[in-house]
Amino acid sequence: FKQTATAKDSTVETTDIITAAKPRIGVELNEIGLVAWGNSMDPIRCTSEKIQSVVIVGGGMIGSCLALFLAQRRPDWTITLLDEMPEEDLGRTTKASWAWLNANNKQPKFYQSLNQLGVQAWKRQPHLRHLVSWLGSLVRFEKFPEFVNDGGYPAEGPLTSNEIKYLEPLAQWNINEKNGYSFFFPDEGCVDPSDAIKILRRAAKDLGVEIKCGHTVTNVIRDEQSGYIRTVESLERDETSTGAGLITNTRADLVVAAAGCGSKASFLGGLPLVDRPGRIEYAQLTSKNKIQSSNKLKLRRILVDPERSSHVLQRKNGDVVAGGGGNLEFGGSESTLTVPLGRANNIHKQ
């Protein structure tokens, strides 16, 4: 897949050449490139021969993964990762993610194919594959999900109440002809994103990546004549003084914006991102309950009800993670929907 983009005002126009050849899911991941240019700089001038220093802004899942990937592919580059959160705080979005690994009902079709490649990467990446619980998902739909007839994505259903009970004894879903369709997707899983980031960062450090936490990027400095990037300016937190912090400059020939909604900043390309936080809750077993609990208190599957925006899973450490309130991002579309969020105690923004 290859996609190029140019920015005009606050709109990104994409030139889609994916339709030129039908995607092959079995293709090697390292043969696939995704290229996006979010500013007016000529992409031809940003060649790998001229790059010596790379700065990645944002140390969440994407930033940490890119740091490791670039260090593996280009050991001759000096790679620095800047993250505004303290080292012990693994970001905002990633650590609050429900972390459901799936390509379920993703639209359009090539977006589903891209997500399927992502699922395969979780199965193959040597640093991460042992972290995933491949439980499979029980998903309830209001209408029959036509995408299951397209093929290429394993699915079982529609399921009867007895079949649902067999797959997940703790699921109490009322299933009838007026109450939707339930399917089981065996190739889906979940992961603790905080564990993944720790491992990615550790592996990246071992390959020479410098990770600077507590750095808020304030500007990207370019050469006045050539327009090339020269340094990244950041404000380093100083926890030992009452001052506002220390301004530092990090050498950079290339900047990767992986700062989530922070990438909307003009000096990072002004990416037109929408900030729509969802809500999730965590339930942790106490030490006493962990000793007394048995397998019958363990969720066997991931449970998803997109029509009611309810979703719940249980991670390897026993933590139950649930979300709802009308803002579950399920599938994909070109439209946006704003739904009031319900109230909940002890919530984490996603």
PDB file of N, CA and C in Angstrom, residues 155-242:
ATOM      1  N   ALA A 155     -15.017 -15.925  10.854  1.00  0.00           N
ATOM      2  CA  ALA A 155     -16.181 -15.573  11.668  1.00  0.00           C
ATOM      3  C   ALA A 155     -17.077 -16.790  11.800  1.00  0.00           C
ATOM      4  N   GLU A 156     -17.717 -16.925  12.952  1.00  0.00           N
ATOM      5  CA  GLU A 156     -18.665 -18.003  13.202  1.00  0.00           C
ATOM      6  C   GLU A 156     -19.981 -17.387  13.657  1.00  0.00           C
ATOM      7  N   GLY A 157     -21.089 -17.765  12.994  1.00  0.00           N
ATOM      8  CA  GLY A 157     -22.370 -17.221  13.377  1.00  0.00           C
ATOM      9  C   GLY A 157     -23.343 -17.179  12.205  1.00  0.00           C
ATOM     10  N   PRO A 158     -24.571 -16.676  12.441  1.00  0.00           N
ATOM     11  CA  PRO A 158     -25.070 -16.184  13.730  1.00  0.00           C
ATOM     12  C   PRO A 158     -25.142 -17.301  14.781  1.00  0.00           C
ATOM     13  N   LEU A 159     -24.917 -16.933  16.033  1.00  0.00           N
ATOM     14  CA  LEU A 159     -24.852 -17.890  17.123  1.00  0.00           C
ATOM     15  C   LEU A 159     -26.176 -17.970  17.865  1.00  0.00           C
ATOM     16  N   THR A 160     -26.472 -19.148  18.353  1.00  0.00           N
ATOM     17  CA  THR A 160     -27.632 -19.325  19.217  1.00  0.00           C
ATOM     18  C   THR A 160     -27.241 -18.995  20.654  1.00  0.00           C
ATOM     19  N   SER A 161     -28.223 -18.905  21.529  1.00  0.00           N
ATOM     20  CA  SER A 161     -27.954 -18.627  22.940  1.00  0.00           C
ATOM     21  C   SER A 161     -27.077 -19.706  23.555  1.00  0.00           C
ATOM     22  N   ASN A 162     -27.311 -20.958  23.190  1.00  0.00           N
ATOM     23  CA  ASN A 162     -26.514 -22.057  23.729  1.00  0.00           C
ATOM     24  C   ASN A 162     -25.073 -21.989  23.237  1.00  0.00           C
ATOM     25  N   GLU A 163     -24.886 -21.612  21.972  1.00  0.00           N
ATOM     26  CA  GLU A 163     -23.523 -21.486  21.437  1.00  0.00           C
ATOM     27  C   GLU A 163     -22.772 -20.345  22.119  1.00  0.00           C
ATOM     28  N   ILE A 164     -23.460 -19.252  22.386  1.00  0.00           N
ATOM     29  CA  ILE A 164     -22.838 -18.133  23.093  1.00  0.00           C
ATOM     30  C   ILE A 164     -22.446 -18.559  24.502  1.00  0.00           C
ATOM     31  N   LYS A 165     -23.331 -19.276  25.167  1.00  0.00           N
ATOM     32  CA  LYS A 165     -23.066 -19.729  26.532  1.00  0.00           C
ATOM     33  C   LYS A 165     -21.878 -20.677  26.571  1.00  0.00           C
ATOM     34  N   TYR A 166     -21.732 -21.502  25.535  1.00  0.00           N
ATOM     35  CA  TYR A 166     -20.595 -22.417  25.461  1.00  0.00           C
ATOM     36  C   TYR A 166     -19.288 -21.638  25.292  1.00  0.00           C
ATOM     37  N   LEU A 167     -19.311 -20.636  24.431  1.00  0.00           N
ATOM     38  CA  LEU A 167     -18.096 -19.846  24.187  1.00  0.00           C
ATOM     39  C   LEU A 167     -17.742 -18.960  25.366  1.00  0.00           C
ATOM     40  N   GLU A 168     -18.756 -18.405  26.035  1.00  0.00           N
ATOM     41  CA  GLU A 168     -18.522 -17.519  27.184  1.00  0.00           C
ATOM     42  C   GLU A 168     -19.635 -17.721  28.211  1.00  0.00           C
ATOM     43  N   PRO A 169     -19.405 -18.561  29.220  1.00  0.00           N
ATOM     44  CA  PRO A 169     -20.439 -18.838  30.223  1.00  0.00           C
ATOM     45  C   PRO A 169     -20.907 -17.598  30.980  1.00  0.00           C
ATOM     46  N   LEU A 170     -20.053 -16.566  31.056  1.00  0.00           N
ATOM     47  CA  LEU A 170     -20.437 -15.369  31.804  1.00  0.00           C
ATOM     48  C   LEU A 170     -21.270 -14.390  30.982  1.00  0.00           C
ATOM     49  N   ALA A 171     -21.425 -14.656  29.684  1.00  0.00           N
ATOM     50  CA  ALA A 171     -22.215 -13.759  28.834  1.00  0.00           C
ATOM     51  C   ALA A 171     -23.696 -14.090  28.969  1.00  0.00           C
ATOM     52  N   GLN A 172     -24.482 -13.113  29.331  1.00  0.00           N
ATOM     53  CA  GLN A 172     -25.929 -13.294  29.451  1.00  0.00           C
ATOM     54  C   GLN A 172     -26.616 -12.362  28.455  1.00  0.00           C
ATOM     55  N   TRP A 173     -26.635 -12.788  27.198  1.00  0.00           N
ATOM     56  CA  TRP A 173     -27.222 -11.997  26.139  1.00  0.00           C
ATOM     57  C   TRP A 173     -28.571 -12.584  25.750  1.00  0.00           C
ATOM     58  N   ASN A 174     -29.548 -11.731  25.625  1.00  0.00           N
ATOM     59  CA  ASN A 174     -30.874 -12.150  25.180  1.00  0.00           C
ATOM     60  C   ASN A 174     -30.903 -12.116  23.660  1.00  0.00           C
ATOM     61  N   ILE A 175     -30.902 -13.287  23.063  1.00  0.00           N
ATOM     62  CA  ILE A 175     -30.815 -13.387  21.604  1.00  0.00           C
ATOM     63  C   ILE A 175     -32.136 -13.887  21.035  1.00  0.00           C
ATOM     64  N   ASN A 176     -32.704 -13.124  20.117  1.00  0.00           N
ATOM     65  CA  ASN A 176     -33.873 -13.566  19.360  1.00  0.00           C
ATOM     66  C   ASN A 176     -33.895 -12.805  18.041  1.00  0.00           C
ATOM     67  N   GLU A 177     -34.895 -13.094  17.218  1.00  0.00           N
ATOM     68  CA  GLU A 177     -34.931 -12.483  15.893  1.00  0.00           C
ATOM     69  C   GLU A 177     -35.103 -10.970  15.936  1.00  0.00           C
ATOM     70  N   LYS A 178     -35.514 -10.431  17.093  1.00  0.00           N
ATOM     71  CA  LYS A 178     -35.699  -8.989  17.223  1.00  0.00           C
ATOM     72  C   LYS A 178     -34.555  -8.323  17.995  1.00  0.00           C
ATOM     73  N   ASN A 179     -33.585  -9.103  18.361  1.00  0.00           N
ATOM     74  CA  ASN A 179     -32.545  -8.567  19.240  1.00  0.00           C
ATOM     75  C   ASN A 179     -31.148  -8.787  18.676  1.00  0.00           C
ATOM     76  N   GLY A 180     -31.012  -8.689  17.377  1.00  0.00           N
ATOM     77  CA  GLY A 180     -29.707  -8.669  16.756  1.00  0.00           C
ATOM     78  C   GLY A 180     -29.113 -10.032  16.445  1.00  0.00           C
ATOM     79  N   TYR A 181     -27.863  -9.981  15.986  1.00  0.00           N
ATOM     80  CA  TYR A 181     -27.115 -11.155  15.560  1.00  0.00           C
ATOM     81  C   TYR A 181     -25.791 -11.175  16.308  1.00  0.00           C
ATOM     82  N   SER A 182     -25.385 -12.346  16.745  1.00  0.00           N
ATOM     83  CA  SER A 182     -24.111 -12.487  17.447  1.00  0.00           C
ATOM     84  C   SER A 182     -23.168 -13.381  16.649  1.00  0.00           C
ATOM     85  N   PHE A 183     -21.913 -12.949  16.586  1.00  0.00           N
ATOM     86  CA  PHE A 183     -20.880 -13.693  15.858  1.00  0.00           C
ATOM     87  C   PHE A 183     -19.649 -13.837  16.745  1.00  0.00           C
ATOM     88  N   PHE A 184     -18.889 -14.889  16.469  1.00  0.00           N
ATOM     89  CA  PHE A 184     -17.613 -15.101  17.152  1.00  0.00           C
ATOM     90  C   PHE A 184     -16.494 -14.942  16.143  1.00  0.00           C
ATOM     91  N   PHE A 185     -15.471 -14.134  16.497  1.00  0.00           N
ATOM     92  CA  PHE A 185     -14.325 -13.873  15.630  1.00  0.00           C
ATOM     93  C   PHE A 185     -13.080 -14.424  16.328  1.00  0.00           C
ATOM     94  N   PRO A 186     -12.623 -15.616  15.934  1.00  0.00           N
ATOM     95  CA  PRO A 186     -11.581 -16.322  16.691  1.00  0.00           C
ATOM     96  C   PRO A 186     -10.189 -15.714  16.606  1.00  0.00           C
ATOM     97  N   ASP A 187      -9.914 -14.885  15.607  1.00  0.00           N
ATOM     98  CA  ASP A 187      -8.553 -14.374  15.406  1.00  0.00           C
ATOM     99  C   ASP A 187      -8.284 -13.052  16.112  1.00  0.00           C
ATOM    100  N   GLU A 188      -9.173 -12.610  16.985  1.00  0.00           N
ATOM    101  CA  GLU A 188      -9.004 -11.318  17.646  1.00  0.00           C
ATOM    102  C   GLU A 188      -8.451 -11.487  19.058  1.00  0.00           C
ATOM    103  N   GLY A 189      -7.775 -10.456  19.539  1.00  0.00           N
ATOM    104  CA  GLY A 189      -7.142 -10.547  20.853  1.00  0.00           C
ATOM    105  C   GLY A 189      -7.075  -9.215  21.556  1.00  0.00           C
ATOM    106  N   CYS A 190      -6.386  -9.205  22.684  1.00  0.00           N
ATOM    107  CA  CYS A 190      -6.205  -7.979  23.461  1.00  0.00           C
ATOM    108  C   CYS A 190      -4.836  -8.004  24.117  1.00  0.00           C
ATOM    109  N   VAL A 191      -4.395  -6.833  24.561  1.00  0.00           N
ATOM    110  CA  VAL A 191      -3.065  -6.705  25.128  1.00  0.00           C
ATOM    111  C   VAL A 191      -3.076  -5.577  26.146  1.00  0.00           C
ATOM    112  N   ASP A 192      -2.159  -5.615  27.085  1.00  0.00           N
ATOM    113  CA  ASP A 192      -1.966  -4.486  27.993  1.00  0.00           C
ATOM    114  C   ASP A 192      -1.000  -3.526  27.307  1.00  0.00           C
ATOM    115  N   PRO A 193      -1.470  -2.360  26.858  1.00  0.00           N
ATOM    116  CA  PRO A 193      -0.602  -1.471  26.073  1.00  0.00           C
ATOM    117  C   PRO A 193       0.581  -0.928  26.863  1.00  0.00           C
ATOM    118  N   SER A 194       0.426  -0.787  28.167  1.00  0.00           N
ATOM    119  CA  SER A 194       1.546  -0.294  28.970  1.00  0.00           C
ATOM    120  C   SER A 194       2.705  -1.277  28.960  1.00  0.00           C
ATOM    121  N   ASP A 195       2.408  -2.561  29.052  1.00  0.00           N
ATOM    122  CA  ASP A 195       3.459  -3.576  28.975  1.00  0.00           C
ATOM    123  C   ASP A 195       4.157  -3.519  27.629  1.00  0.00           C
ATOM    124  N   ALA A 196       3.373  -3.307  26.564  1.00  0.00           N
ATOM    125  CA  ALA A 196       3.951  -3.255  25.222  1.00  0.00           C
ATOM    126  C   ALA A 196       4.912  -2.077  25.079  1.00  0.00           C
ATOM    127  N   ILE A 197       4.524  -0.916  25.591  1.00  0.00           N
ATOM    128  CA  ILE A 197       5.384   0.261  25.477  1.00  0.00           C
ATOM    129  C   ILE A 197       6.693   0.049  26.230  1.00  0.00           C
ATOM    130  N   LYS A 198       6.622  -0.520  27.429  1.00  0.00           N
ATOM    131  CA  LYS A 198       7.832  -0.755  28.214  1.00  0.00           C
ATOM    132  C   LYS A 198       8.812  -1.631  27.444  1.00  0.00           C
ATOM    133  N   ILE A 199       8.299  -2.673  26.826  1.00  0.00           N
ATOM    134  CA  ILE A 199       9.164  -3.593  26.085  1.00  0.00           C
ATOM    135  C   ILE A 199       9.725  -2.922  24.839  1.00  0.00           C
ATOM    136  N   LEU A 200       8.890  -2.168  24.111  1.00  0.00           N
ATOM    137  CA  LEU A 200       9.357  -1.481  22.911  1.00  0.00           C
ATOM    138  C   LEU A 200      10.447  -0.472  23.243  1.00  0.00           C
ATOM    139  N   ARG A 201      10.239   0.299  24.306  1.00  0.00           N
ATOM    140  CA  ARG A 201      11.238   1.302  24.685  1.00  0.00           C
ATOM    141  C   ARG A 201      12.544   0.646  25.129  1.00  0.00           C
ATOM    142  N   ARG A 202      12.432  -0.436  25.884  1.00  0.00           N
ATOM    143  CA  ARG A 202      13.636  -1.125  26.340  1.00  0.00           C
ATOM    144  C   ARG A 202      14.430  -1.661  25.157  1.00  0.00           C
ATOM    145  N   ALA A 203      13.737  -2.252  24.190  1.00  0.00           N
ATOM    146  CA  ALA A 203      14.413  -2.787  23.012  1.00  0.00           C
ATOM    147  C   ALA A 203      15.031  -1.667  22.184  1.00  0.00           C
ATOM    148  N   ALA A 204      14.316  -0.535  22.071  1.00  0.00           N
ATOM    149  CA  ALA A 204      14.847   0.605  21.317  1.00  0.00           C
ATOM    150  C   ALA A 204      16.105   1.172  21.983  1.00  0.00           C
ATOM    151  N   LYS A 205      16.070   1.272  23.309  1.00  0.00           N
ATOM    152  CA  LYS A 205      17.258   1.758  24.034  1.00  0.00           C
ATOM    153  C   LYS A 205      18.460   0.855  23.805  1.00  0.00           C
ATOM    154  N   ASP A 206      18.213  -0.445  23.775  1.00  0.00           N
ATOM    155  CA  ASP A 206      19.309  -1.392  23.563  1.00  0.00           C
ATOM    156  C   ASP A 206      19.967  -1.194  22.208  1.00  0.00           C
ATOM    157  N   LEU A 207      19.225  -0.621  21.262  1.00  0.00           N
ATOM    158  CA  LEU A 207      19.770  -0.363  19.929  1.00  0.00           C
ATOM    159  C   LEU A 207      20.275   1.067  19.774  1.00  0.00           C
ATOM    160  N   GLY A 208      20.342   1.803  20.885  1.00  0.00           N
ATOM    161  CA  GLY A 208      20.946   3.134  20.854  1.00  0.00           C
ATOM    162  C   GLY A 208      19.992   4.300  20.785  1.00  0.00           C
ATOM    163  N   VAL A 209      18.689   4.063  20.813  1.00  0.00           N
ATOM    164  CA  VAL A 209      17.729   5.167  20.785  1.00  0.00           C
ATOM    165  C   VAL A 209      17.772   5.915  22.119  1.00  0.00           C
ATOM    166  N   GLU A 210      17.839   7.234  22.049  1.00  0.00           N
ATOM    167  CA  GLU A 210      17.799   8.060  23.258  1.00  0.00           C
ATOM    168  C   GLU A 210      16.358   8.482  23.518  1.00  0.00           C
ATOM    169  N   ILE A 211      15.843   8.147  24.683  1.00  0.00           N
ATOM    170  CA  ILE A 211      14.475   8.479  25.048  1.00  0.00           C
ATOM    171  C   ILE A 211      14.498   9.557  26.119  1.00  0.00           C
ATOM    172  N   LYS A 212      13.935  10.721  25.785  1.00  0.00           N
ATOM    173  CA  LYS A 212      13.891  11.852  26.709  1.00  0.00           C
ATOM    174  C   LYS A 212      12.446  12.086  27.135  1.00  0.00           C
ATOM    175  N   CYS A 213      12.148  11.778  28.381  1.00  0.00           N
ATOM    176  CA  CYS A 213      10.814  11.990  28.910  1.00  0.00           C
ATOM    177  C   CYS A 213      10.746  13.340  29.615  1.00  0.00           C
ATOM    178  N   GLY A 214       9.543  13.861  29.772  1.00  0.00           N
ATOM    179  CA  GLY A 214       9.375  15.175  30.388  1.00  0.00           C
ATOM    180  C   GLY A 214       9.759  16.316  29.469  1.00  0.00           C
ATOM    181  N   HIS A 215       9.727  16.074  28.140  1.00  0.00           N
ATOM    182  CA  HIS A 215      10.077  17.103  27.159  1.00  0.00           C
ATOM    183  C   HIS A 215       8.832  17.469  26.348  1.00  0.00           C
ATOM    184  N   THR A 216       8.385  18.702  26.466  1.00  0.00           N
ATOM    185  CA  THR A 216       7.262  19.199  25.685  1.00  0.00           C
ATOM    186  C   THR A 216       7.805  19.956  24.479  1.00  0.00           C
ATOM    187  N   VAL A 217       7.537  19.447  23.281  1.00  0.00           N
ATOM    188  CA  VAL A 217       8.057  20.075  22.067  1.00  0.00           C
ATOM    189  C   VAL A 217       7.318  21.384  21.823  1.00  0.00           C
ATOM    190  N   THR A 218       8.091  22.450  21.606  1.00  0.00           N
ATOM    191  CA  THR A 218       7.517  23.781  21.426  1.00  0.00           C
ATOM    192  C   THR A 218       7.707  24.339  20.021  1.00  0.00           C
ATOM    193  N   ASN A 219       8.661  23.760  19.260  1.00  0.00           N
ATOM    194  CA  ASN A 219       8.862  24.278  17.898  1.00  0.00           C
ATOM    195  C   ASN A 219       9.790  23.345  17.129  1.00  0.00           C
ATOM    196  N   VAL A 220       9.686  23.417  15.814  1.00  0.00           N
ATOM    197  CA  VAL A 220      10.608  22.744  14.907  1.00  0.00           C
ATOM    198  C   VAL A 220      11.318  23.825  14.110  1.00  0.00           C
ATOM    199  N   ILE A 221      12.628  23.912  14.262  1.00  0.00           N
ATOM    200  CA  ILE A 221      13.418  24.996  13.667  1.00  0.00           C
ATOM    201  C   ILE A 221      13.939  24.552  12.296  1.00  0.00           C
ATOM    202  N   ARG A 222      13.683  25.387  11.298  1.00  0.00           N
ATOM    203  CA  ARG A 222      14.146  25.103   9.941  1.00  0.00           C
ATOM    204  C   ARG A 222      15.205  26.118   9.505  1.00  0.00           C
ATOM    205  N   ASP A 223      16.037  25.693   8.584  1.00  0.00           N
ATOM    206  CA  ASP A 223      17.020  26.589   7.987  1.00  0.00           C
ATOM    207  C   ASP A 223      16.289  27.628   7.143  1.00  0.00           C
ATOM    208  N   GLU A 224      16.619  28.886   7.328  1.00  0.00           N
ATOM    209  CA  GLU A 224      15.893  29.956   6.658  1.00  0.00           C
ATOM    210  C   GLU A 224      16.048  29.912   5.146  1.00  0.00           C
ATOM    211  N   GLN A 225      17.191  29.460   4.660  1.00  0.00           N
ATOM    212  CA  GLN A 225      17.424  29.458   3.219  1.00  0.00           C
ATOM    213  C   GLN A 225      16.901  28.192   2.544  1.00  0.00           C
ATOM    214  N   SER A 226      17.286  27.050   3.055  1.00  0.00           N
ATOM    215  CA  SER A 226      16.916  25.788   2.397  1.00  0.00           C
ATOM    216  C   SER A 226      15.539  25.280   2.804  1.00  0.00           C
ATOM    217  N   GLY A 227      15.067  25.663   3.999  1.00  0.00           N
ATOM    218  CA  GLY A 227      13.801  25.150   4.506  1.00  0.00           C
ATOM    219  C   GLY A 227      13.915  23.802   5.182  1.00  0.00           C
ATOM    220  N   TYR A 228      15.151  23.237   5.224  1.00  0.00           N
ATOM    221  CA  TYR A 228      15.332  21.948   5.871  1.00  0.00           C
ATOM    222  C   TYR A 228      15.200  22.077   7.384  1.00  0.00           C
ATOM    223  N   ILE A 229      14.713  20.997   8.008  1.00  0.00           N
ATOM    224  CA  ILE A 229      14.654  20.942   9.471  1.00  0.00           C
ATOM    225  C   ILE A 229      16.067  20.871  10.028  1.00  0.00           C
ATOM    226  N   ARG A 230      16.312  21.623  11.103  1.00  0.00           N
ATOM    227  CA  ARG A 230      17.624  21.630  11.748  1.00  0.00           C
ATOM    228  C   ARG A 230      17.571  21.096  13.175  1.00  0.00           C
ATOM    229  N   THR A 231      16.644  21.607  13.979  1.00  0.00           N
ATOM    230  CA  THR A 231      16.557  21.179  15.370  1.00  0.00           C
ATOM    231  C   THR A 231      15.098  21.144  15.811  1.00  0.00           C
ATOM    232  N   VAL A 232      14.867  20.430  16.905  1.00  0.00           N
ATOM    233  CA  VAL A 232      13.566  20.406  17.566  1.00  0.00           C
ATOM    234  C   VAL A 232      13.729  21.044  18.933  1.00  0.00           C
ATOM    235  N   GLU A 233      12.929  22.077  19.155  1.00  0.00           N
ATOM    236  CA  GLU A 233      12.989  22.799  20.432  1.00  0.00           C
ATOM    237  C   GLU A 233      11.983  22.197  21.402  1.00  0.00           C
ATOM    238  N   SER A 234      12.427  21.969  22.638  1.00  0.00           N
ATOM    239  CA  SER A 234      11.531  21.385  23.632  1.00  0.00           C
ATOM    240  C   SER A 234      11.771  22.015  24.987  1.00  0.00           C
ATOM    241  N   LEU A 235      10.740  21.960  25.810  1.00  0.00           N
ATOM    242  CA  LEU A 235      10.813  22.472  27.176  1.00  0.00           C
ATOM    243  C   LEU A 235      10.947  21.281  28.112  1.00  0.00           C
ATOM    244  N   GLU A 236      12.093  21.192  28.772  1.00  0.00           N
ATOM    245  CA  GLU A 236      12.352  20.072  29.676  1.00  0.00           C
ATOM    246  C   GLU A 236      11.893  20.426  31.083  1.00  0.00           C
ATOM    247  N   ARG A 237      11.089  19.575  31.652  1.00  0.00           N
ATOM    248  CA  ARG A 237      10.610  19.799  33.009  1.00  0.00           C
ATOM    249  C   ARG A 237      11.760  19.681  34.000  1.00  0.00           C
ATOM    250  N   ASP A 238      11.764  20.598  34.952  1.00  0.00           N
ATOM    251  CA  ASP A 238      12.762  20.559  36.009  1.00  0.00           C
ATOM    252  C   ASP A 238      12.031  20.361  37.325  1.00  0.00           C
ATOM    253  N   GLU A 239      12.001  19.119  37.793  1.00  0.00           N
ATOM    254  CA  GLU A 239      11.246  18.801  38.990  1.00  0.00           C
ATOM    255  C   GLU A 239      11.934  19.299  40.256  1.00  0.00           C
ATOM    256  N   THR A 240      13.207  19.677  40.159  1.00  0.00           N
ATOM    257  CA  THR A 240      13.949  20.056  41.366  1.00  0.00           C
ATOM    258  C   THR A 240      13.934  21.556  41.640  1.00  0.00           C
ATOM    259  N   SER A 241      13.351  22.342  40.717  1.00  0.00           N
ATOM    260  CA  SER A 241      13.352  23.786  40.919  1.00  0.00           C
ATOM    261  C   SER A 241      11.945  24.321  40.725  1.00  0.00           C
ATOM    262  N   THR A 242      11.792  25.599  41.054  1.00  0.00           N
ATOM    263  CA  THR A 242      10.487  26.247  40.896  1.00  0.00           C
ATOM    264  C   THR A 242      10.341  26.917  39.542  1.00  0.00           C
TER     265      THR A 242
END
